[in-house]
Amino acid sequence: MNLSQIDYLDTWLEDYSRSFLSGDTQVDTNIQFKIDHTYRVWDNSLDLAAFLNLNANNTRIAEAIGLLHDVGRFEQFTRYGTYRDDISEDHAELGLQVLADNRILDGLVDVEKNIIESAIKYHNKYALPQEISGDCLMFCKLIRDADKLDIFEQLANETAEGVPDKAECSREVAEVILAGKVVPFTMLRTSSDFKLMRMSWVLDVNYDLTLEKIVKLRFMEQTISKLELKGDIRKVYSYLKNYIEERLREY
């Protein structure tokens, strides 16, 4: 990829995303939130590309993925009035359809197109398929980190939707985290479960640079301050803090 192709994607995305601004304050606030998120993830992708010492061509691929990873969000919110995939549709799959319908990636060589499409497809999945390898795996990991980093920055004051506001967490949620795994959305039963699920995302961070930035955000401390630090919640917090410290000690 070259700079002119990135400029094309940037211009197209700006025009496409802004076409969903309707003059309705609630709609426009949500659309603008995802526009802003997109460009922050683009910046994060560039930071990770530099951290990984990617060459110019691969840096452009990382930029393209950052720009396009959430392109399905605009159509999703317009159709369903929500960003929740579980009650609408998978925004990554919807984004791939948008790109195909508009033939946005047609000018790329097949290997670059396939990498970008794979990275978009899997950026929001619970885990990456085992069959992904090589450069494709690297770019999938890069966008998942770039995306998570911005989400962590936005989560400090987030509230849980559709779950009871309870101080205690579910035992099953604590057990999943203490086993070193990310909590799936389907396990959430309380607002505390929701916050612990978000905290468990640090277990799925791929690159130390991302983890270091999350620590600087003090996300763990901000989140745990909204929970009662006792019982299983205390165990989970201690486990995650130790995990982060061990990772960064080796960095």
PDB file of C-alpha atoms in Angstrom:
ATOM      1  CA  MET A   1       0.000   0.000   0.000  1.00  0.00           C
ATOM      2  CA  ASN A   2       1.042   3.585  -0.531  1.00  0.00           C
ATOM      3  CA  LEU A   3       0.115   6.953   0.933  1.00  0.00           C
ATOM      4  CA  SER A   4      -2.307   7.815  -1.858  1.00  0.00           C
ATOM      5  CA  GLN A   5      -4.320   4.682  -1.067  1.00  0.00           C
ATOM      6  CA  ILE A   6      -4.460   5.646   2.609  1.00  0.00           C
ATOM      7  CA  ASP A   7      -5.549   9.158   1.635  1.00  0.00           C
ATOM      8  CA  TYR A   8      -8.315   7.622  -0.492  1.00  0.00           C
ATOM      9  CA  LEU A   9      -9.535   5.438   2.381  1.00  0.00           C
ATOM     10  CA  ASP A  10      -9.426   8.387   4.779  1.00  0.00           C
ATOM     11  CA  THR A  11     -11.422  10.628   2.423  1.00  0.00           C
ATOM     12  CA  TRP A  12     -13.951   7.902   1.642  1.00  0.00           C
ATOM     13  CA  LEU A  13     -14.455   7.027   5.311  1.00  0.00           C
ATOM     14  CA  GLU A  14     -14.906  10.653   6.317  1.00  0.00           C
ATOM     15  CA  ASP A  15     -17.562  11.190   3.638  1.00  0.00           C
ATOM     16  CA  TYR A  16     -19.251   7.856   4.333  1.00  0.00           C
ATOM     17  CA  SER A  17     -19.382   8.195   8.122  1.00  0.00           C
ATOM     18  CA  ARG A  18     -20.551  11.800   8.061  1.00  0.00           C
ATOM     19  CA  SER A  19     -23.387  10.845   5.715  1.00  0.00           C
ATOM     20  CA  PHE A  20     -25.030   9.204   8.743  1.00  0.00           C
ATOM     21  CA  LEU A  21     -25.234  12.511  10.641  1.00  0.00           C
ATOM     22  CA  SER A  22     -28.910  13.373  10.579  1.00  0.00           C
ATOM     23  CA  GLY A  23     -29.427  16.504  12.659  1.00  0.00           C
ATOM     24  CA  ASP A  24     -30.955  14.431  15.451  1.00  0.00           C
ATOM     25  CA  THR A  25     -28.846  15.136  18.543  1.00  0.00           C
ATOM     26  CA  GLN A  26     -29.014  11.618  19.985  1.00  0.00           C
ATOM     27  CA  VAL A  27     -28.175   9.957  16.673  1.00  0.00           C
ATOM     28  CA  ASP A  28     -25.401  12.398  15.819  1.00  0.00           C
ATOM     29  CA  THR A  29     -23.793  12.054  19.255  1.00  0.00           C
ATOM     30  CA  ASN A  30     -23.552   8.288  18.796  1.00  0.00           C
ATOM     31  CA  ILE A  31     -22.306   8.516  15.209  1.00  0.00           C
ATOM     32  CA  GLN A  32     -19.706  11.134  16.099  1.00  0.00           C
ATOM     33  CA  PHE A  33     -18.533   8.967  19.008  1.00  0.00           C
ATOM     34  CA  LYS A  34     -17.670   6.171  16.567  1.00  0.00           C
ATOM     35  CA  ILE A  35     -16.068   8.572  14.101  1.00  0.00           C
ATOM     36  CA  ASP A  36     -13.810   9.867  16.877  1.00  0.00           C
ATOM     37  CA  HIS A  37     -13.113   6.313  18.066  1.00  0.00           C
ATOM     38  CA  THR A  38     -12.055   5.327  14.558  1.00  0.00           C
ATOM     39  CA  TYR A  39      -9.413   8.028  14.313  1.00  0.00           C
ATOM     40  CA  ARG A  40      -8.072   7.300  17.788  1.00  0.00           C
ATOM     41  CA  VAL A  41      -7.697   3.642  16.832  1.00  0.00           C
ATOM     42  CA  TRP A  42      -5.913   4.753  13.656  1.00  0.00           C
ATOM     43  CA  ASP A  43      -3.422   6.643  15.842  1.00  0.00           C
ATOM     44  CA  ASN A  44      -3.027   3.611  18.119  1.00  0.00           C
ATOM     45  CA  SER A  45      -2.372   1.421  15.078  1.00  0.00           C
ATOM     46  CA  LEU A  46       0.419   3.739  13.991  1.00  0.00           C
ATOM     47  CA  ASP A  47       1.969   3.610  17.467  1.00  0.00           C
ATOM     48  CA  LEU A  48       1.905  -0.184  17.455  1.00  0.00           C
ATOM     49  CA  ALA A  49       3.311  -0.314  13.921  1.00  0.00           C
ATOM     50  CA  ALA A  50       6.252   1.774  15.123  1.00  0.00           C
ATOM     51  CA  PHE A  51       6.650  -0.408  18.225  1.00  0.00           C
ATOM     52  CA  LEU A  52       6.795  -3.497  15.991  1.00  0.00           C
ATOM     53  CA  ASN A  53       9.224  -1.812  13.564  1.00  0.00           C
ATOM     54  CA  LEU A  54       6.951  -2.466  10.603  1.00  0.00           C
ATOM     55  CA  ASN A  55       8.149  -1.366   7.186  1.00  0.00           C
ATOM     56  CA  ALA A  56       6.350   1.369   5.237  1.00  0.00           C
ATOM     57  CA  ASN A  57       4.034  -0.993   3.363  1.00  0.00           C
ATOM     58  CA  ASN A  58       2.954  -2.888   6.474  1.00  0.00           C
ATOM     59  CA  THR A  59       2.492   0.379   8.358  1.00  0.00           C
ATOM     60  CA  ARG A  60       0.032   1.473   5.675  1.00  0.00           C
ATOM     61  CA  ILE A  61      -1.824  -1.847   6.038  1.00  0.00           C
ATOM     62  CA  ALA A  62      -2.046  -1.264   9.798  1.00  0.00           C
ATOM     63  CA  GLU A  63      -3.408   2.231   9.113  1.00  0.00           C
ATOM     64  CA  ALA A  64      -6.023   0.881   6.695  1.00  0.00           C
ATOM     65  CA  ILE A  65      -7.226  -1.656   9.244  1.00  0.00           C
ATOM     66  CA  GLY A  66      -7.428   1.005  11.939  1.00  0.00           C
ATOM     67  CA  LEU A  67      -9.462   3.259   9.666  1.00  0.00           C
ATOM     68  CA  LEU A  68     -11.879   0.569   8.501  1.00  0.00           C
ATOM     69  CA  HIS A  69     -12.227  -1.756  11.486  1.00  0.00           C
ATOM     70  CA  ASP A  70     -15.517  -0.217  12.688  1.00  0.00           C
ATOM     71  CA  VAL A  71     -16.997   0.867   9.370  1.00  0.00           C
ATOM     72  CA  GLY A  72     -20.039  -1.328  10.056  1.00  0.00           C
ATOM     73  CA  ARG A  73     -20.929   0.630  13.185  1.00  0.00           C
ATOM     74  CA  PHE A  74     -22.603   3.482  11.293  1.00  0.00           C
ATOM     75  CA  GLU A  75     -25.040   1.259   9.439  1.00  0.00           C
ATOM     76  CA  GLN A  76     -25.560  -0.783  12.611  1.00  0.00           C
ATOM     77  CA  PHE A  77     -26.668   2.198  14.685  1.00  0.00           C
ATOM     78  CA  THR A  78     -28.848   3.556  11.896  1.00  0.00           C
ATOM     79  CA  ARG A  79     -30.650   0.227  11.485  1.00  0.00           C
ATOM     80  CA  TYR A  80     -30.950  -0.837  15.103  1.00  0.00           C
ATOM     81  CA  GLY A  81     -30.337   2.193  17.325  1.00  0.00           C
ATOM     82  CA  THR A  82     -27.681   0.281  19.292  1.00  0.00           C
ATOM     83  CA  TYR A  83     -24.039  -0.760  19.169  1.00  0.00           C
ATOM     84  CA  ARG A  84     -24.726  -4.062  20.906  1.00  0.00           C
ATOM     85  CA  ASP A  85     -23.941  -6.869  18.479  1.00  0.00           C
ATOM     86  CA  ASP A  86     -25.873  -9.410  20.540  1.00  0.00           C
ATOM     87  CA  ILE A  87     -29.209  -7.688  19.924  1.00  0.00           C
ATOM     88  CA  SER A  88     -28.507  -6.408  16.397  1.00  0.00           C
ATOM     89  CA  GLU A  89     -25.835  -7.984  14.201  1.00  0.00           C
ATOM     90  CA  ASP A  90     -22.084  -8.487  14.162  1.00  0.00           C
ATOM     91  CA  HIS A  91     -20.663  -5.083  13.252  1.00  0.00           C
ATOM     92  CA  ALA A  92     -17.482  -6.595  11.823  1.00  0.00           C
ATOM     93  CA  GLU A  93     -19.432  -8.732   9.365  1.00  0.00           C
ATOM     94  CA  LEU A  94     -21.629  -5.762   8.523  1.00  0.00           C
ATOM     95  CA  GLY A  95     -18.505  -3.684   7.899  1.00  0.00           C
ATOM     96  CA  LEU A  96     -17.125  -6.237   5.462  1.00  0.00           C
ATOM     97  CA  GLN A  97     -20.401  -6.085   3.567  1.00  0.00           C
ATOM     98  CA  VAL A  98     -20.210  -2.284   3.417  1.00  0.00           C
ATOM     99  CA  LEU A  99     -16.680  -2.472   2.012  1.00  0.00           C
ATOM    100  CA  ALA A 100     -17.712  -5.085  -0.552  1.00  0.00           C
ATOM    101  CA  ASP A 101     -20.822  -3.172  -1.636  1.00  0.00           C
ATOM    102  CA  ASN A 102     -18.756  -0.019  -2.163  1.00  0.00           C
ATOM    103  CA  ARG A 103     -15.790  -1.915  -3.673  1.00  0.00           C
ATOM    104  CA  ILE A 104     -13.440  -0.012  -1.381  1.00  0.00           C
ATOM    105  CA  LEU A 105     -10.655  -2.603  -1.331  1.00  0.00           C
ATOM    106  CA  ASP A 106     -10.812  -3.578  -5.008  1.00  0.00           C
ATOM    107  CA  GLY A 107      -7.648  -1.648  -5.884  1.00  0.00           C
ATOM    108  CA  LEU A 108      -5.452  -3.606  -3.483  1.00  0.00           C
ATOM    109  CA  VAL A 109      -3.431  -6.700  -4.252  1.00  0.00           C
ATOM    110  CA  ASP A 110      -5.096  -9.886  -3.011  1.00  0.00           C
ATOM    111  CA  VAL A 111      -2.744 -10.537  -0.093  1.00  0.00           C
ATOM    112  CA  GLU A 112      -3.276  -7.034   1.331  1.00  0.00           C
ATOM    113  CA  LYS A 113      -7.034  -7.200   0.798  1.00  0.00           C
ATOM    114  CA  ASN A 114      -7.247 -10.581   2.513  1.00  0.00           C
ATOM    115  CA  ILE A 115      -5.225  -9.384   5.513  1.00  0.00           C
ATOM    116  CA  ILE A 116      -7.362  -6.272   5.952  1.00  0.00           C
ATOM    117  CA  GLU A 117     -10.601  -8.232   5.644  1.00  0.00           C
ATOM    118  CA  SER A 118      -9.424 -10.879   8.119  1.00  0.00           C
ATOM    119  CA  ALA A 119      -8.297  -8.282  10.653  1.00  0.00           C
ATOM    120  CA  ILE A 120     -11.660  -6.515  10.441  1.00  0.00           C
ATOM    121  CA  LYS A 121     -13.579  -9.787  10.652  1.00  0.00           C
ATOM    122  CA  TYR A 122     -11.834 -10.945  13.812  1.00  0.00           C
ATOM    123  CA  HIS A 123     -11.165  -7.661  15.619  1.00  0.00           C
ATOM    124  CA  ASN A 124     -14.248  -8.054  17.831  1.00  0.00           C
ATOM    125  CA  LYS A 125     -14.343 -11.829  18.294  1.00  0.00           C
ATOM    126  CA  TYR A 126     -13.857 -13.535  21.655  1.00  0.00           C
ATOM    127  CA  ALA A 127     -10.676 -15.194  20.380  1.00  0.00           C
ATOM    128  CA  LEU A 128      -8.703 -15.535  17.157  1.00  0.00           C
ATOM    129  CA  PRO A 129      -9.038 -18.769  15.169  1.00  0.00           C
ATOM    130  CA  GLN A 130      -6.055 -21.075  15.571  1.00  0.00           C
ATOM    131  CA  GLU A 131      -5.570 -21.383  11.817  1.00  0.00           C
ATOM    132  CA  ILE A 132      -4.547 -17.723  11.436  1.00  0.00           C
ATOM    133  CA  SER A 133      -0.774 -17.320  11.225  1.00  0.00           C
ATOM    134  CA  GLY A 134       2.068 -15.200   9.872  1.00  0.00           C
ATOM    135  CA  ASP A 135       1.480 -11.568   8.935  1.00  0.00           C
ATOM    136  CA  CYS A 136      -2.286 -12.021   9.094  1.00  0.00           C
ATOM    137  CA  LEU A 137      -2.045 -13.060  12.744  1.00  0.00           C
ATOM    138  CA  MET A 138       0.196 -10.109  13.531  1.00  0.00           C
ATOM    139  CA  PHE A 139      -2.243  -7.607  12.013  1.00  0.00           C
ATOM    140  CA  CYS A 140      -5.196  -9.249  13.766  1.00  0.00           C
ATOM    141  CA  LYS A 141      -3.387  -8.874  17.080  1.00  0.00           C
ATOM    142  CA  LEU A 142      -2.419  -5.293  16.277  1.00  0.00           C
ATOM    143  CA  ILE A 143      -5.972  -4.096  15.612  1.00  0.00           C
ATOM    144  CA  ARG A 144      -7.354  -5.927  18.638  1.00  0.00           C
ATOM    145  CA  ASP A 145      -4.832  -4.077  20.813  1.00  0.00           C
ATOM    146  CA  ALA A 146      -5.354  -0.724  19.094  1.00  0.00           C
ATOM    147  CA  ASP A 147      -9.116  -1.064  19.527  1.00  0.00           C
ATOM    148  CA  LYS A 148      -8.940  -2.222  23.159  1.00  0.00           C
ATOM    149  CA  LEU A 149      -6.623   0.606  24.113  1.00  0.00           C
ATOM    150  CA  ASP A 150      -9.131   3.233  23.063  1.00  0.00           C
ATOM    151  CA  ILE A 151     -12.003   1.320  24.646  1.00  0.00           C
ATOM    152  CA  PHE A 152     -10.089   1.191  27.938  1.00  0.00           C
ATOM    153  CA  GLU A 153      -9.696   4.962  27.758  1.00  0.00           C
ATOM    154  CA  GLN A 154     -13.472   5.401  27.386  1.00  0.00           C
ATOM    155  CA  LEU A 155     -14.566   2.863  29.995  1.00  0.00           C
ATOM    156  CA  ALA A 156     -13.831   4.620  33.272  1.00  0.00           C
ATOM    157  CA  ASN A 157     -17.401   5.933  33.646  1.00  0.00           C
ATOM    158  CA  GLU A 158     -19.233   3.281  31.641  1.00  0.00           C
ATOM    159  CA  THR A 159     -22.344   1.694  33.118  1.00  0.00           C
ATOM    160  CA  ALA A 160     -23.631  -1.810  32.448  1.00  0.00           C
ATOM    161  CA  GLU A 161     -26.708  -2.305  30.285  1.00  0.00           C
ATOM    162  CA  GLY A 162     -29.311  -4.958  30.903  1.00  0.00           C
ATOM    163  CA  VAL A 163     -27.856  -6.435  34.113  1.00  0.00           C
ATOM    164  CA  PRO A 164     -28.849  -5.844  37.769  1.00  0.00           C
ATOM    165  CA  ASP A 165     -26.823  -3.276  39.696  1.00  0.00           C
ATOM    166  CA  LYS A 166     -25.358  -5.519  42.386  1.00  0.00           C
ATOM    167  CA  ALA A 167     -22.179  -5.228  44.446  1.00  0.00           C
ATOM    168  CA  GLU A 168     -21.306  -8.917  44.335  1.00  0.00           C
ATOM    169  CA  CYS A 169     -19.918 -10.711  41.312  1.00  0.00           C
ATOM    170  CA  SER A 170     -20.892 -14.151  40.039  1.00  0.00           C
ATOM    171  CA  ARG A 171     -18.645 -16.965  41.222  1.00  0.00           C
ATOM    172  CA  GLU A 172     -18.409 -18.286  37.647  1.00  0.00           C
ATOM    173  CA  VAL A 173     -17.056 -14.949  36.403  1.00  0.00           C
ATOM    174  CA  ALA A 174     -14.361 -14.902  39.067  1.00  0.00           C
ATOM    175  CA  GLU A 175     -13.389 -18.495  38.286  1.00  0.00           C
ATOM    176  CA  VAL A 176     -12.958 -17.730  34.585  1.00  0.00           C
ATOM    177  CA  ILE A 177     -10.607 -14.829  35.296  1.00  0.00           C
ATOM    178  CA  LEU A 178      -8.642 -16.739  37.927  1.00  0.00           C
ATOM    179  CA  ALA A 179      -8.136 -19.421  35.277  1.00  0.00           C
ATOM    180  CA  GLY A 180      -6.465 -16.791  33.088  1.00  0.00           C
ATOM    181  CA  LYS A 181      -9.307 -16.317  30.607  1.00  0.00           C
ATOM    182  CA  VAL A 182     -11.385 -13.415  29.363  1.00  0.00           C
ATOM    183  CA  VAL A 183     -14.984 -13.396  30.568  1.00  0.00           C
ATOM    184  CA  PRO A 184     -17.511 -13.894  27.731  1.00  0.00           C
ATOM    185  CA  PHE A 185     -20.427 -11.461  27.533  1.00  0.00           C
ATOM    186  CA  THR A 186     -22.932 -14.304  27.921  1.00  0.00           C
ATOM    187  CA  MET A 187     -21.784 -14.927  31.512  1.00  0.00           C
ATOM    188  CA  LEU A 188     -22.709 -11.507  32.870  1.00  0.00           C
ATOM    189  CA  ARG A 189     -25.318 -11.473  35.625  1.00  0.00           C
ATOM    190  CA  THR A 190     -24.550  -8.297  37.599  1.00  0.00           C
ATOM    191  CA  SER A 191     -23.035  -4.871  37.098  1.00  0.00           C
ATOM    192  CA  SER A 192     -19.966  -6.090  38.986  1.00  0.00           C
ATOM    193  CA  ASP A 193     -19.629  -8.958  36.503  1.00  0.00           C
ATOM    194  CA  PHE A 194     -19.658  -6.353  33.744  1.00  0.00           C
ATOM    195  CA  LYS A 195     -16.813  -4.363  35.266  1.00  0.00           C
ATOM    196  CA  LEU A 196     -14.766  -7.502  35.938  1.00  0.00           C
ATOM    197  CA  MET A 197     -15.280  -8.615  32.343  1.00  0.00           C
ATOM    198  CA  ARG A 198     -13.794  -5.337  31.148  1.00  0.00           C
ATOM    199  CA  MET A 199     -10.874  -5.750  33.538  1.00  0.00           C
ATOM    200  CA  SER A 200     -10.320  -9.291  32.245  1.00  0.00           C
ATOM    201  CA  TRP A 201      -9.545  -7.859  28.825  1.00  0.00           C
ATOM    202  CA  VAL A 202      -5.986  -7.213  29.978  1.00  0.00           C
ATOM    203  CA  LEU A 203      -5.513 -10.995  29.669  1.00  0.00           C
ATOM    204  CA  ASP A 204      -6.088 -10.653  25.914  1.00  0.00           C
ATOM    205  CA  VAL A 205      -3.643  -7.789  25.325  1.00  0.00           C
ATOM    206  CA  ASN A 206      -1.016  -8.914  22.838  1.00  0.00           C
ATOM    207  CA  TYR A 207       1.718  -6.293  23.038  1.00  0.00           C
ATOM    208  CA  ASP A 208       3.513  -4.900  26.065  1.00  0.00           C
ATOM    209  CA  LEU A 209       3.262  -1.350  24.727  1.00  0.00           C
ATOM    210  CA  THR A 210      -0.534  -1.614  24.908  1.00  0.00           C
ATOM    211  CA  LEU A 211      -0.421  -3.002  28.430  1.00  0.00           C
ATOM    212  CA  GLU A 212       1.950  -0.249  29.525  1.00  0.00           C
ATOM    213  CA  LYS A 213      -0.424   2.412  28.203  1.00  0.00           C
ATOM    214  CA  ILE A 214      -3.379   0.782  29.975  1.00  0.00           C
ATOM    215  CA  VAL A 215      -1.418   0.934  33.223  1.00  0.00           C
ATOM    216  CA  LYS A 216      -0.708   4.641  32.660  1.00  0.00           C
ATOM    217  CA  LEU A 217      -4.455   5.202  32.216  1.00  0.00           C
ATOM    218  CA  ARG A 218      -4.960   3.708  35.694  1.00  0.00           C
ATOM    219  CA  PHE A 219      -7.938   1.838  34.307  1.00  0.00           C
ATOM    220  CA  MET A 220      -7.709  -1.008  36.804  1.00  0.00           C
ATOM    221  CA  GLU A 221      -7.612   1.377  39.747  1.00  0.00           C
ATOM    222  CA  GLN A 222     -10.487   3.484  38.426  1.00  0.00           C
ATOM    223  CA  THR A 223     -12.632   0.429  37.830  1.00  0.00           C
ATOM    224  CA  ILE A 224     -11.935  -1.318  41.115  1.00  0.00           C
ATOM    225  CA  SER A 225     -12.742   1.900  42.980  1.00  0.00           C
ATOM    226  CA  LYS A 226     -16.362   1.396  41.843  1.00  0.00           C
ATOM    227  CA  LEU A 227     -16.487  -2.124  43.305  1.00  0.00           C
ATOM    228  CA  GLU A 228     -16.430  -3.524  46.820  1.00  0.00           C
ATOM    229  CA  LEU A 229     -12.913  -4.864  47.251  1.00  0.00           C
ATOM    230  CA  LYS A 230     -13.724  -8.083  49.101  1.00  0.00           C
ATOM    231  CA  GLY A 231     -14.160 -11.803  48.503  1.00  0.00           C
ATOM    232  CA  ASP A 232     -13.908 -12.944  44.876  1.00  0.00           C
ATOM    233  CA  ILE A 233     -13.530  -9.379  43.635  1.00  0.00           C
ATOM    234  CA  ARG A 234     -10.431  -8.911  45.777  1.00  0.00           C
ATOM    235  CA  LYS A 235      -8.996 -12.211  44.473  1.00  0.00           C
ATOM    236  CA  VAL A 236      -9.626 -11.211  40.856  1.00  0.00           C
ATOM    237  CA  TYR A 237      -8.091  -7.762  41.294  1.00  0.00           C
ATOM    238  CA  SER A 238      -5.000  -9.241  42.946  1.00  0.00           C
ATOM    239  CA  TYR A 239      -4.652 -11.828  40.196  1.00  0.00           C
ATOM    240  CA  LEU A 240      -4.914  -9.272  37.400  1.00  0.00           C
ATOM    241  CA  LYS A 241      -2.529  -6.832  39.081  1.00  0.00           C
ATOM    242  CA  ASN A 242       0.034  -9.614  39.494  1.00  0.00           C
ATOM    243  CA  TYR A 243      -0.435 -10.660  35.873  1.00  0.00           C
ATOM    244  CA  ILE A 244       0.230  -7.125  34.641  1.00  0.00           C
ATOM    245  CA  GLU A 245       3.251  -6.691  36.879  1.00  0.00           C
ATOM    246  CA  GLU A 246       4.768  -9.972  35.679  1.00  0.00           C
ATOM    247  CA  ARG A 247       4.223  -9.056  32.036  1.00  0.00           C
ATOM    248  CA  LEU A 248       5.775  -5.636  32.382  1.00  0.00           C
ATOM    249  CA  ARG A 249       8.657  -6.889  34.511  1.00  0.00           C
ATOM    250  CA  GLU A 250       9.826  -8.798  31.447  1.00  0.00           C
ATOM    251  CA  TYR A 251       9.198  -5.877  29.084  1.00  0.00           C
TER     252      TYR A 251
END
